[in-house]
Amino acid sequence: MSDSRRLPVPVPARVSEGAANEVRDMESYRAHYEAARDPAYWLEQAKQRIVWRSAPSVACRGDFSSVGEAPIHWFEDGQLNVTESCLDRHLDARGEQTAIIWEADEIGEGRSLSYRELHAEVARAANALAALGVKRGDTVIIYMGMVPEAAIAMLACARLGAVHSVVFGGFSAHALRDRIVDCRARVVISQDEGRRGGRSIPLKAVCDEALEGLEQVESLLVFRRTGAEVAWREGRDHDWASALAAQPDTHEAVAVGAEDPLFILYTSGSTGRPKGLMHSCGGYLSWVAYTHANTFDLREGDVFGCVADVGWITGHSYIVYGPLCNGTTTVMFESVPTYPDAGRYWDLVARHGITIFYTAPTAIRALAAHGDAPVRAHDLSSLRVLGTVGEPINPDAWWWYFEVVGQGRCTIVDTWWQTETGGHCITPFAAATPNKPGSASFPVPGIQLELRDEKGARLEGATQGHLCITHPWPGMARTVWGDHARYVDTYFSTHPGRYFTGDGCRRDEDGYLFITGRVDDVLNVAGHRLGTAEFEAVLVSDDAVSEAAVVGYPHEVKGQGVCAYLVLQAEAEASPALLDKLQAELRAEIGALAKADRFLVIPGLPKTRSGKVMRRILRKIAEGEFEAIGDVSTLADPGVVDAIKAIASES
Ligand code: PRX
């Protein structure tokens, strides 16, 4: 290890000097961490960071031992409308400042919106939605690409006190329909086509398929991104531009309670169908505003470039709500990192003077594989903070990000969090935290952690175990939409009285935390979260398949690859045509992101005598770690393991 790679890596002076937020060094980190054990700390934060119609007087109600009977509440007597914090309050001081830089798929085709323009567009969209009958408490599905209108649609819902649920534009008609049905939306907002990497994505056509025979949806508002010809159902479909043009650019925001739902976001778990996590207005906004400011040490004049998609929680929290609440210039990126070439991100940074850049390890690994030249070809001197999110970052990729992209002058924040947590929970603070590559470092103030073993015993010191959070924090999801029992069962039953994250975590002797990945049956493929159960349900629904078990295995670029073990029906044949058909079924049922990287047709699954599939064995085989399989004597048919090993090593 060279001298420059001594650990921990200090925060470059250029980043630590002039720190502008609460957490400015390790001393202030510790002080705020201690102070934030008291929920009153968050009441103060919420009052300072958010515009309230009526300020709250209570901080938190409820705890994790009684979350089954009474959901957690924060700031419950407060009244607000989230968009007044994100838009109205900025009009005087920042009306002409750019709110959103839209980087379209084709370089040069994007545009910018000032806070004043964004405010006006949101007002028009809110009026247009109200004209379609949308009101406080209604749910609206948004199925769009990365266009400013997606953010406008989200904010317009919030303006009305309606609850949006954004569905990632890569999900299939089937997945979209499931979500529409689950949240009982009567209005859907979509666009003619999306654009990504020079290709068109037929969003409206997918919507049409999803809505086939679904009378529940009364209105489909369609933004024309490309102008492509699309099918039109009179009476149901409405053109976004004409609907907005018919409306005034002012709208009186609807004040709602702090605990009113702001949005629902569906995510995969280890069992069953994706569940709709519900985030509330007051707590969520306080959390994303606080973490957006402190994690990145946000400063006046920053240009914040988060290249996630609004279809995921990262896009909600750190493209839309956090940055706009903090009056930042935020970027919406429609394209992909390699279009038109592997220098796209760096060109984006240079052209817009991005100071904080936030992406996923998958993209970093993919770009590192193209070498340093595409990075070096651009002037990246505007950068100060580099963020990563979504999966563990391997030290090689971390060093490449630090040395090549950041040129040793920027700090890295490896932010650990989840759809459920609303915002960052474990992360370095840009101005304060010396880094150990691969470690998300320390908990955010307000996040009290525990590592536990599988039996529930608390582990101390340098150790490894299940990552749990012991106390409520303002940004946590409050419930699973329409199914509070599932929420309690999913998150609070493995370790009673604690929120169990589903992740494993190692703590070193200095207290640095290293996320080791999911310990449940959730896959993380290229930063996209998918449940093995969802794959298996699709595979076994094919007539040729009798049983299926899906596991993840390490993949150089994607983080995890998907290995599907199949047991076929007696008369079925393992032909390439069958495997192609299964791949197509995965795509149709879940979406293009649900691709099996390997199919292994095997004679039987390894099961215990009570019929439980031993996934541990299947994981080891997929990883190629045949020696590490361990004792198989408890299996109903131990011989099946040798047969599977033989098939795996031939494939
Ligand atoms: O396994 C962890 C991984 O992503 C999961 C959450 O996925 P999702 O809800 O889709 O949210 C992703 C964006 C916040 C976690 O349970 N994960 C997220 N960030 C990190 C991570 N794993 C390691 N390091 C991270 N920084």
XYZ file of C-alpha atoms and ligand atoms in Angstrom:
677
model
C 0.000 0.000 0.000
C 1.463 3.358 -1.018
C 1.695 6.230 1.476
C -1.197 8.020 -0.137
C -3.326 5.007 0.655
C -2.845 5.058 4.419
C -6.060 4.554 6.362
C -8.211 6.219 7.341
C -8.137 8.634 4.418
C -8.350 12.182 5.806
C -10.880 14.649 4.455
C -8.972 16.861 1.981
C -8.474 20.352 3.451
C -10.300 21.871 0.499
C -13.414 19.979 1.609
C -13.188 20.423 5.380
C -12.405 24.138 5.290
C -15.421 26.403 5.344
C -17.831 23.676 6.443
C -21.292 25.160 6.369
C -23.574 22.826 8.329
C -24.025 21.328 11.794
C -21.575 18.478 11.298
C -18.304 20.232 10.470
C -15.718 17.989 12.137
C -15.660 14.842 14.269
C -16.151 16.798 17.448
C -19.351 18.415 16.227
C -20.425 15.033 14.816
C -20.150 13.484 18.283
C -21.918 16.421 19.912
C -24.819 16.273 17.467
C -24.960 12.504 17.721
C -25.396 12.768 21.491
C -27.892 15.641 21.252
C -29.999 13.787 18.673
C -30.709 10.941 21.087
C -33.339 13.301 22.428
C -36.269 13.586 19.997
C -36.495 17.281 20.946
C -33.396 17.780 18.747
C -35.537 16.858 15.740
C -38.343 19.160 16.742
C -35.859 22.032 16.537
C -34.492 20.771 13.212
C -37.984 20.405 11.791
C -38.910 23.921 12.842
C -35.728 25.414 11.380
C -35.603 23.521 8.134
C -39.236 23.424 7.101
C -41.928 26.009 6.485
C -44.949 25.171 8.632
C -48.451 26.534 8.445
C -48.686 25.610 12.067
C -45.474 24.560 13.795
C -45.440 21.270 15.712
C -45.071 21.173 19.469
C -44.449 17.449 19.916
C -41.505 15.475 18.597
C -42.075 11.717 18.564
C -44.888 9.471 19.710
C -44.487 5.725 19.880
C -41.604 3.286 20.021
C -40.582 -0.008 18.469
C -42.072 -2.172 21.191
C -45.579 -0.925 20.442
C -45.317 -0.219 16.725
C -47.865 -2.959 16.066
C -50.589 -1.160 17.967
C -49.620 2.431 17.262
C -47.605 3.546 14.237
C -44.739 5.971 14.917
C -45.649 9.655 14.702
C -43.376 12.656 14.408
C -44.406 16.296 14.761
C -48.018 15.133 14.688
C -49.682 18.428 15.563
C -47.789 20.297 12.821
C -49.530 21.455 9.628
C -47.696 22.055 6.396
C -47.581 21.627 2.689
C -44.269 20.160 1.572
C -44.167 22.225 -1.615
C -44.144 25.483 0.339
C -40.779 24.404 1.762
C -39.551 23.277 -1.651
C -40.836 26.157 -3.771
C -42.776 29.134 -2.356
C -40.279 30.099 0.301
C -37.477 30.353 -2.251
C -39.275 32.773 -4.556
C -38.008 35.967 -2.934
C -34.361 35.096 -2.554
C -33.949 32.476 -5.284
C -36.738 33.023 -7.767
C -34.330 33.310 -10.698
C -31.892 30.647 -9.447
C -31.948 27.396 -11.400
C -33.937 24.792 -9.522
C -33.660 21.927 -12.016
C -31.056 21.374 -14.688
C -32.506 18.841 -17.075
C -29.822 16.900 -18.939
C -31.661 15.234 -21.801
C -30.520 12.016 -23.405
C -29.048 13.887 -26.387
C -26.426 16.404 -25.286
C -27.658 19.937 -25.813
C -31.366 19.133 -25.855
C -31.971 19.725 -22.150
C -33.265 22.809 -20.400
C -33.296 24.479 -17.015
C -36.119 25.671 -14.820
C -35.735 28.442 -12.278
C -37.471 28.222 -8.920
C -40.035 30.718 -10.241
C -40.707 28.633 -13.336
C -40.889 25.412 -11.360
C -43.311 26.997 -8.912
C -45.555 28.131 -11.763
C -45.475 24.740 -13.485
C -46.310 22.926 -10.264
C -49.232 25.288 -9.693
C -50.567 24.639 -13.207
C -50.134 20.895 -12.806
C -51.851 20.964 -9.405
C -54.760 22.874 -10.921
C -54.901 20.404 -13.810
C -54.960 17.436 -11.431
C -57.626 19.116 -9.313
C -59.682 19.548 -12.485
C -59.441 15.776 -12.942
C -60.852 15.388 -9.453
C -57.639 14.700 -7.515
C -57.894 15.801 -3.910
C -56.235 15.383 -0.531
C -55.557 11.742 0.311
C -56.064 10.420 -3.249
C -53.328 8.269 -4.744
C -51.769 9.043 -8.130
C -49.407 6.761 -10.036
C -46.538 8.383 -11.919
C -44.918 6.263 -14.639
C -42.424 8.487 -16.400
C -38.841 8.810 -17.490
C -36.311 11.341 -16.247
C -37.958 14.560 -17.354
C -38.639 17.646 -15.201
C -42.339 16.903 -15.618
C -41.872 13.854 -13.394
C -40.724 16.108 -10.544
C -43.473 18.583 -11.396
C -46.034 15.769 -11.219
C -44.737 14.637 -7.820
C -44.797 18.170 -6.434
C -48.232 18.857 -7.934
C -49.622 15.849 -6.064
C -47.979 17.062 -2.865
C -49.425 20.534 -3.479
C -52.920 19.009 -3.342
C -52.202 16.779 -0.363
C -52.511 13.805 -2.727
C -50.196 10.814 -2.415
C -47.942 9.979 -5.331
C -46.493 6.618 -6.137
C -43.764 6.719 -8.758
C -43.207 3.468 -10.616
C -39.782 3.114 -12.236
C -40.095 3.348 -16.033
C -38.304 0.002 -16.461
C -41.091 -1.989 -14.824
C -43.413 -4.021 -17.018
C -47.122 -3.467 -17.639
C -47.845 -6.280 -15.244
C -45.802 -4.775 -12.421
C -47.312 -1.348 -13.103
C -50.836 -2.719 -13.008
C -50.202 -4.477 -9.695
C -49.104 -1.192 -8.141
C -52.027 0.755 -9.597
C -54.432 -1.805 -8.166
C -52.704 -2.011 -4.788
C -52.813 1.723 -4.141
C -56.221 2.161 -5.802
C -55.120 5.025 -8.036
C -57.780 6.643 -10.201
C -55.321 8.892 -11.977
C -52.071 7.942 -13.726
C -49.475 10.344 -15.113
C -47.194 9.104 -17.873
C -45.520 10.201 -21.102
C -45.564 9.146 -24.732
C -42.047 7.735 -24.713
C -38.969 7.847 -22.560
C -35.464 8.299 -23.960
C -32.404 6.456 -22.704
C -29.083 5.900 -24.377
C -30.422 6.828 -27.811
C -33.390 4.493 -27.544
C -37.087 5.109 -27.010
C -39.063 3.452 -24.245
C -42.785 3.091 -25.038
C -44.152 4.283 -21.693
C -47.650 5.150 -22.925
C -48.012 1.786 -24.662
C -47.003 0.005 -21.441
C -49.562 2.102 -19.562
C -52.254 1.190 -22.072
C -51.487 -2.476 -21.544
C -51.459 -2.078 -17.757
C -54.801 -0.276 -17.818
C -56.512 -2.741 -20.149
C -59.907 -3.484 -18.624
C -58.999 -1.631 -15.426
C -61.963 0.661 -15.033
C -60.640 1.969 -11.736
C -58.374 4.427 -13.616
C -60.451 7.348 -14.841
C -57.721 9.620 -16.161
C -54.331 9.194 -17.803
C -52.395 12.419 -18.173
C -49.769 12.101 -20.915
C -46.706 14.313 -21.250
C -45.386 14.382 -24.810
C -41.639 13.916 -24.595
C -40.878 12.767 -28.126
C -44.107 13.513 -29.957
C -44.330 9.925 -31.164
C -47.721 8.729 -32.297
C -49.459 6.900 -29.451
C -52.850 5.262 -29.040
C -55.408 7.579 -27.467
C -58.494 6.706 -25.505
C -60.929 9.594 -25.646
C -62.425 10.473 -22.313
C -59.625 8.816 -20.344
C -56.447 10.239 -21.868
C -55.496 13.891 -21.481
C -52.632 15.806 -22.999
C -50.331 17.233 -20.301
C -49.406 20.425 -22.161
C -52.978 21.419 -23.024
C -54.249 20.482 -19.563
C -51.627 22.727 -17.954
C -52.018 25.539 -20.487
C -55.676 25.811 -19.549
C -54.795 26.526 -15.906
C -53.542 29.526 -13.968
C -49.974 29.500 -12.648
C -50.990 30.082 -9.058
C -52.390 27.552 -6.655
C -53.174 27.733 -2.968
C -51.332 24.787 -1.417
C -53.439 22.436 0.703
C -52.218 22.328 4.300
C -52.038 18.769 5.647
C -50.958 17.132 8.870
C -47.305 16.260 9.378
C -48.259 12.589 9.432
C -50.329 12.732 6.241
C -48.803 10.462 3.599
C -46.521 12.202 1.096
C -45.835 9.202 -1.086
C -45.882 5.449 -1.457
C -42.910 3.691 -3.007
C -43.016 -0.002 -3.807
C -40.005 -2.121 -3.003
C -39.112 -5.790 -2.986
C -38.814 -7.894 0.119
C -37.912 -11.490 0.783
C -41.459 -12.728 0.468
C -44.514 -12.063 -1.612
C -45.240 -9.100 -3.802
C -43.521 -5.721 -3.575
C -44.893 -3.670 -0.734
C -45.815 0.002 -0.763
C -43.764 1.809 1.848
C -45.514 4.948 3.007
C -43.570 8.086 3.895
C -45.154 10.975 5.735
C -44.782 14.703 5.068
C -43.179 16.320 8.114
C -40.758 13.647 9.284
C -39.592 12.656 5.813
C -38.943 16.211 4.679
C -37.013 17.063 7.866
C -34.857 13.976 7.463
C -34.000 14.463 3.806
C -33.317 18.179 4.293
C -31.031 17.497 7.273
C -29.117 14.653 5.653
C -28.854 16.355 2.265
C -27.299 19.402 3.939
C -25.035 17.593 6.398
C -23.882 14.489 4.546
C -22.703 16.460 1.544
C -21.892 19.601 3.559
C -24.080 21.541 1.190
C -22.975 25.113 0.465
C -24.474 28.148 -1.194
C -23.901 27.888 -4.940
C -23.572 24.111 -5.041
C -24.772 22.284 -8.133
C -26.012 18.907 -6.976
C -25.813 16.078 -9.505
C -27.555 12.924 -8.370
C -27.802 10.633 -11.406
C -30.366 8.245 -9.937
C -33.889 7.793 -11.304
C -36.949 9.378 -9.673
C -38.487 5.908 -9.749
C -36.304 4.947 -6.773
C -36.037 6.393 -3.285
C -32.710 8.078 -4.113
C -34.472 10.150 -6.731
C -37.255 11.113 -4.339
C -34.977 12.115 -1.493
C -31.890 13.504 -3.210
C -33.061 14.746 -6.584
C -36.411 16.219 -5.621
C -37.329 16.744 -1.964
C -33.992 17.228 -0.146
C -32.344 19.505 -2.714
C -35.435 21.613 -3.387
C -36.188 22.004 0.314
C -32.623 23.261 0.724
C -32.885 25.651 -2.239
C -30.251 23.801 -4.249
C -29.771 23.543 -7.996
C -30.500 19.882 -8.719
C -29.819 17.848 -11.861
C -32.174 15.420 -13.594
C -30.247 13.083 -15.881
C -32.210 11.290 -18.565
C -29.407 9.279 -20.132
C -27.020 6.464 -19.185
C -23.356 6.699 -18.128
C -22.029 5.313 -21.397
C -24.030 7.353 -23.916
C -22.747 8.581 -26.281
C -19.525 7.353 -24.652
C -17.994 6.511 -21.278
C -17.216 10.185 -20.651
C -20.857 11.229 -20.321
C -20.887 11.775 -16.558
C -17.659 13.747 -16.648
C -18.873 15.841 -19.517
C -22.031 16.482 -17.493
C -19.995 17.542 -14.459
C -17.797 19.882 -16.512
C -20.616 21.512 -18.493
C -22.804 22.245 -15.487
C -20.074 22.881 -12.923
C -21.382 20.122 -10.668
C -19.882 20.374 -7.170
C -21.465 17.286 -5.594
C -21.877 14.147 -7.671
C -23.864 11.153 -6.438
C -24.006 7.780 -8.186
C -23.966 4.011 -7.592
C -21.033 1.572 -7.313
C -22.276 -0.321 -10.372
C -21.780 2.741 -12.542
C -18.379 3.434 -10.984
C -17.217 -0.126 -11.691
C -18.555 -0.065 -15.244
C -16.819 3.250 -15.944
C -13.560 2.228 -14.287
C -13.465 -0.648 -16.769
C -13.173 1.972 -19.550
C -9.945 3.265 -18.013
C -8.911 6.757 -16.917
C -8.819 8.536 -20.286
C -12.553 9.448 -20.493
C -12.295 11.014 -17.026
C -9.045 12.856 -17.687
C -10.478 14.377 -20.848
C -12.747 16.628 -18.780
C -12.245 19.460 -16.341
C -13.575 18.130 -13.046
C -12.203 20.911 -10.864
C -15.712 21.965 -9.757
C -16.193 18.707 -7.816
C -15.885 18.720 -4.026
C -17.924 15.743 -2.783
C -18.489 12.356 -4.424
C -21.313 10.169 -3.180
C -22.178 6.532 -3.657
C -25.331 4.625 -2.769
C -27.227 1.415 -3.341
C -24.747 -1.389 -2.698
C -21.430 -2.031 -1.060
C -18.548 -0.378 -2.885
C -15.457 -2.535 -3.226
C -12.195 -0.803 -2.255
C -10.817 -0.929 -5.835
C -13.782 1.001 -7.149
C -13.592 3.347 -4.154
C -9.947 4.203 -4.877
C -10.653 4.735 -8.548
C -13.463 7.153 -7.651
C -11.224 8.917 -5.135
C -8.015 9.108 -7.157
C -9.151 9.317 -10.766
C -12.510 11.090 -10.564
C -11.810 13.092 -7.399
C -8.100 13.515 -8.155
C -7.481 13.202 -4.418
C -9.116 16.595 -3.895
C -12.648 15.404 -3.107
C -14.034 13.363 -0.275
C -16.258 10.333 -0.762
C -19.495 9.734 1.099
C -20.578 6.096 0.943
C -24.175 6.505 2.064
C -26.032 3.508 3.458
C -29.807 3.689 3.614
C -32.958 2.079 2.226
C -36.355 2.834 0.736
C -37.654 2.232 4.246
C -35.313 4.690 5.944
C -36.244 7.692 3.783
C -32.736 9.122 3.831
C -29.146 8.429 4.874
C -28.665 6.431 8.069
C -24.987 5.472 8.015
C -22.623 7.718 6.135
C -19.447 9.705 6.297
C -20.065 13.436 6.681
C -18.240 15.234 3.882
C -16.601 17.870 6.050
C -15.833 15.616 8.979
C -15.328 11.903 8.512
C -11.987 10.300 7.591
C -12.765 7.384 5.291
C -12.027 3.725 5.192
C -12.805 2.505 1.658
C -15.751 0.138 1.677
C -17.100 1.496 4.936
C -20.189 3.679 5.226
C -18.474 4.732 8.475
C -20.742 5.966 11.283
C -24.450 6.409 12.010
C -26.210 9.688 11.321
C -27.316 11.550 14.471
C -30.663 10.079 15.489
C -29.757 6.575 14.261
C -29.075 4.299 17.209
C -27.719 0.993 16.005
C -27.237 -2.469 17.292
C -25.562 -5.500 15.755
C -27.233 -8.739 16.777
C -26.534 -12.374 16.150
C -29.094 -14.674 14.551
C -30.476 -15.620 17.942
C -31.038 -11.986 18.862
C -28.123 -11.465 21.229
C -26.564 -8.018 21.143
C -22.962 -8.035 19.883
C -20.379 -5.624 21.235
C -17.071 -4.254 19.948
C -15.450 -5.388 16.714
C -17.935 -7.912 15.371
C -20.324 -8.826 12.594
C -24.070 -9.372 12.693
C -27.558 -8.275 11.731
C -27.897 -4.518 11.440
C -30.764 -3.202 13.580
C -31.962 0.263 14.543
C -33.313 0.629 18.067
C -35.180 3.960 18.090
C -37.535 5.756 15.706
C -36.138 8.524 13.488
C -38.183 11.116 11.609
C -37.494 9.803 8.087
C -38.572 6.197 8.599
C -41.439 4.734 6.553
C -44.515 4.610 8.752
C -46.289 1.597 7.355
C -46.884 -0.657 4.383
C -49.766 0.878 2.464
C -52.944 -0.892 3.465
C -51.155 -3.580 5.473
C -49.668 -2.441 8.763
C -49.420 -6.034 9.964
C -47.060 -6.808 7.088
C -44.927 -3.816 8.047
C -44.659 -4.991 11.637
C -44.004 -8.563 10.599
C -41.377 -7.659 7.991
C -39.322 -5.219 10.025
C -40.004 -5.799 13.709
C -40.461 -9.546 14.183
C -36.961 -10.956 13.545
C -35.546 -8.882 16.397
C -38.556 -7.814 18.477
C -38.480 -4.183 19.550
C -35.925 -3.347 16.863
C -36.130 -2.321 13.218
C -34.262 -5.050 11.337
C -32.733 -3.718 8.132
C -32.243 -7.067 6.382
C -28.541 -6.217 6.009
C -25.461 -7.744 7.555
C -22.813 -5.427 8.928
C -19.246 -5.673 10.230
C -17.912 -3.228 12.796
C -14.140 -2.826 13.072
C -12.089 -1.938 16.133
C -12.497 1.801 15.396
C -16.271 1.536 15.136
C -16.347 1.859 11.325
C -19.306 0.015 9.841
C -18.986 -2.114 6.699
C -22.258 -3.283 5.155
C -21.804 -6.875 4.043
C -25.013 -7.118 1.992
C -28.477 -8.564 2.467
C -28.899 -11.469 4.810
C -32.421 -12.162 3.554
C -33.698 -13.236 0.141
C -33.438 -9.824 -1.426
C -31.179 -9.366 -4.443
C -29.320 -6.190 -5.250
C -28.589 -6.238 -8.963
C -26.832 -3.159 -10.308
C -28.246 -1.256 -7.344
C -31.795 -2.428 -8.120
C -33.592 -4.247 -5.397
C -35.451 -7.412 -6.398
C -36.903 -10.263 -4.389
C -35.940 -13.847 -5.169
C -39.586 -14.739 -4.472
C -40.734 -12.496 -7.328
C -38.444 -14.296 -9.795
C -39.492 -17.701 -8.515
C -43.195 -16.914 -8.798
C -42.739 -16.050 -12.487
C -40.596 -19.105 -13.246
C -42.884 -21.676 -11.616
C -45.904 -20.203 -13.374
C -44.490 -21.627 -16.633
C -45.959 -25.058 -17.398
C -42.519 -26.558 -17.990
C -41.163 -25.617 -14.578
C -41.933 -27.645 -11.499
C -39.762 -25.833 -8.956
C -37.419 -22.867 -8.983
C -34.964 -21.285 -6.574
C -33.184 -18.042 -7.328
C -30.037 -16.822 -5.597
C -27.551 -14.022 -6.070
C -23.828 -14.486 -6.675
C -20.978 -11.950 -6.857
C -20.809 -10.191 -10.204
C -17.867 -7.971 -11.154
C -19.870 -5.044 -12.466
C -23.447 -5.505 -11.293
C -22.518 -6.356 -7.721
C -24.810 -9.346 -7.820
C -25.798 -11.617 -10.660
C -28.953 -13.728 -10.701
C -28.695 -17.511 -10.812
C -31.950 -19.407 -11.354
C -32.062 -23.108 -10.489
C -34.870 -24.901 -12.279
C -36.446 -28.289 -11.747
C -38.489 -29.127 -14.840
C -41.678 -31.119 -15.187
C -41.041 -34.721 -16.197
C -42.060 -34.217 -19.832
C -40.319 -30.844 -20.291
C -37.026 -30.449 -22.110
C -34.239 -28.068 -21.114
C -33.885 -26.448 -24.523
C -32.408 -23.006 -25.287
C -35.892 -22.092 -26.536
C -37.367 -22.816 -23.100
C -34.758 -20.692 -21.360
C -35.376 -17.831 -23.796
C -39.069 -18.129 -23.095
C -38.488 -17.973 -19.341
C -36.280 -14.910 -19.779
C -39.039 -13.259 -21.783
C -41.579 -14.114 -19.080
C -39.391 -12.476 -16.425
C -39.158 -9.377 -18.576
C -42.892 -9.276 -19.195
C -43.948 -9.919 -15.611
C -41.394 -7.835 -13.731
C -39.464 -5.712 -16.208
C -36.235 -5.456 -18.161
C -34.232 -5.255 -14.944
C -35.273 -8.795 -13.954
C -32.868 -10.836 -16.052
C -31.460 -14.196 -15.036
C -27.724 -14.263 -15.711
C -27.553 -18.042 -15.387
C -30.104 -20.832 -15.615
C -29.146 -24.189 -14.124
C -31.515 -27.052 -14.826
C -31.110 -29.537 -11.994
C -32.779 -32.814 -10.983
C -34.022 -31.544 -7.610
C -33.600 -28.781 -5.046
C -31.605 -29.453 -1.875
C -34.267 -29.664 0.828
C -34.327 -30.549 4.470
C -36.519 -33.436 5.550
C -39.190 -30.910 6.459
C -39.127 -29.569 2.902
C -37.221 -26.299 3.417
C -35.010 -25.351 0.469
C -31.414 -24.918 1.624
C -30.593 -21.683 -0.182
C -27.252 -21.447 1.563
C -26.092 -24.467 -0.447
C -27.422 -23.035 -3.695
C -25.661 -19.741 -3.001
C -22.338 -21.462 -2.353
C -22.633 -23.466 -5.554
C -23.518 -20.342 -7.571
C -20.463 -18.653 -6.066
C -18.336 -21.625 -7.142
C -17.409 -22.308 -3.528
C -17.971 -26.043 -3.620
C -15.684 -26.690 -0.681
C -17.572 -24.322 1.612
C -20.896 -26.134 1.369
C -20.468 -27.874 4.678
C -22.601 -30.570 6.147
C -25.356 -31.871 3.895
C -26.377 -34.837 6.014
C -29.608 -33.149 7.169
C -30.892 -33.062 3.606
C -33.688 -35.348 2.533
C -31.518 -36.398 -0.448
C -27.851 -35.459 0.089
C -26.946 -36.924 -3.330
C -28.663 -34.069 -5.104
C -25.844 -31.711 -4.061
C -23.225 -33.609 -6.070
C -25.515 -33.629 -9.079
C -26.016 -29.848 -8.824
C -22.283 -29.269 -8.396
C -21.561 -31.282 -11.533
C -24.111 -29.293 -13.542
C -22.829 -25.948 -12.198
C -19.220 -26.716 -13.022
C -20.103 -27.686 -16.586
C -22.153 -24.585 -17.269
O -28.470 -3.803 1.054
C -28.478 -2.415 1.245
C -28.154 -1.730 -0.069
O -29.386 -1.411 -0.676
C -30.474 -1.837 0.155
C -31.612 -0.868 0.046
O -32.098 -0.866 -1.254
P -33.177 0.201 -1.697
O -34.290 0.196 -0.725
O -33.489 -0.065 -3.118
O -32.459 1.600 -1.562
C -31.318 1.858 -2.312
C -30.969 3.314 -2.199
C -30.923 3.843 -0.823
C -29.879 -1.905 1.528
O -30.629 -2.765 2.370
N -27.375 -0.496 0.140
C -27.809 0.771 0.009
N -26.794 1.628 0.203
C -25.705 0.900 0.484
C -26.077 -0.457 0.450
N -25.204 -1.443 0.723
C -23.929 -1.087 1.030
N -23.501 0.182 1.067
C -24.338 1.212 0.798
N -23.882 2.457 0.813
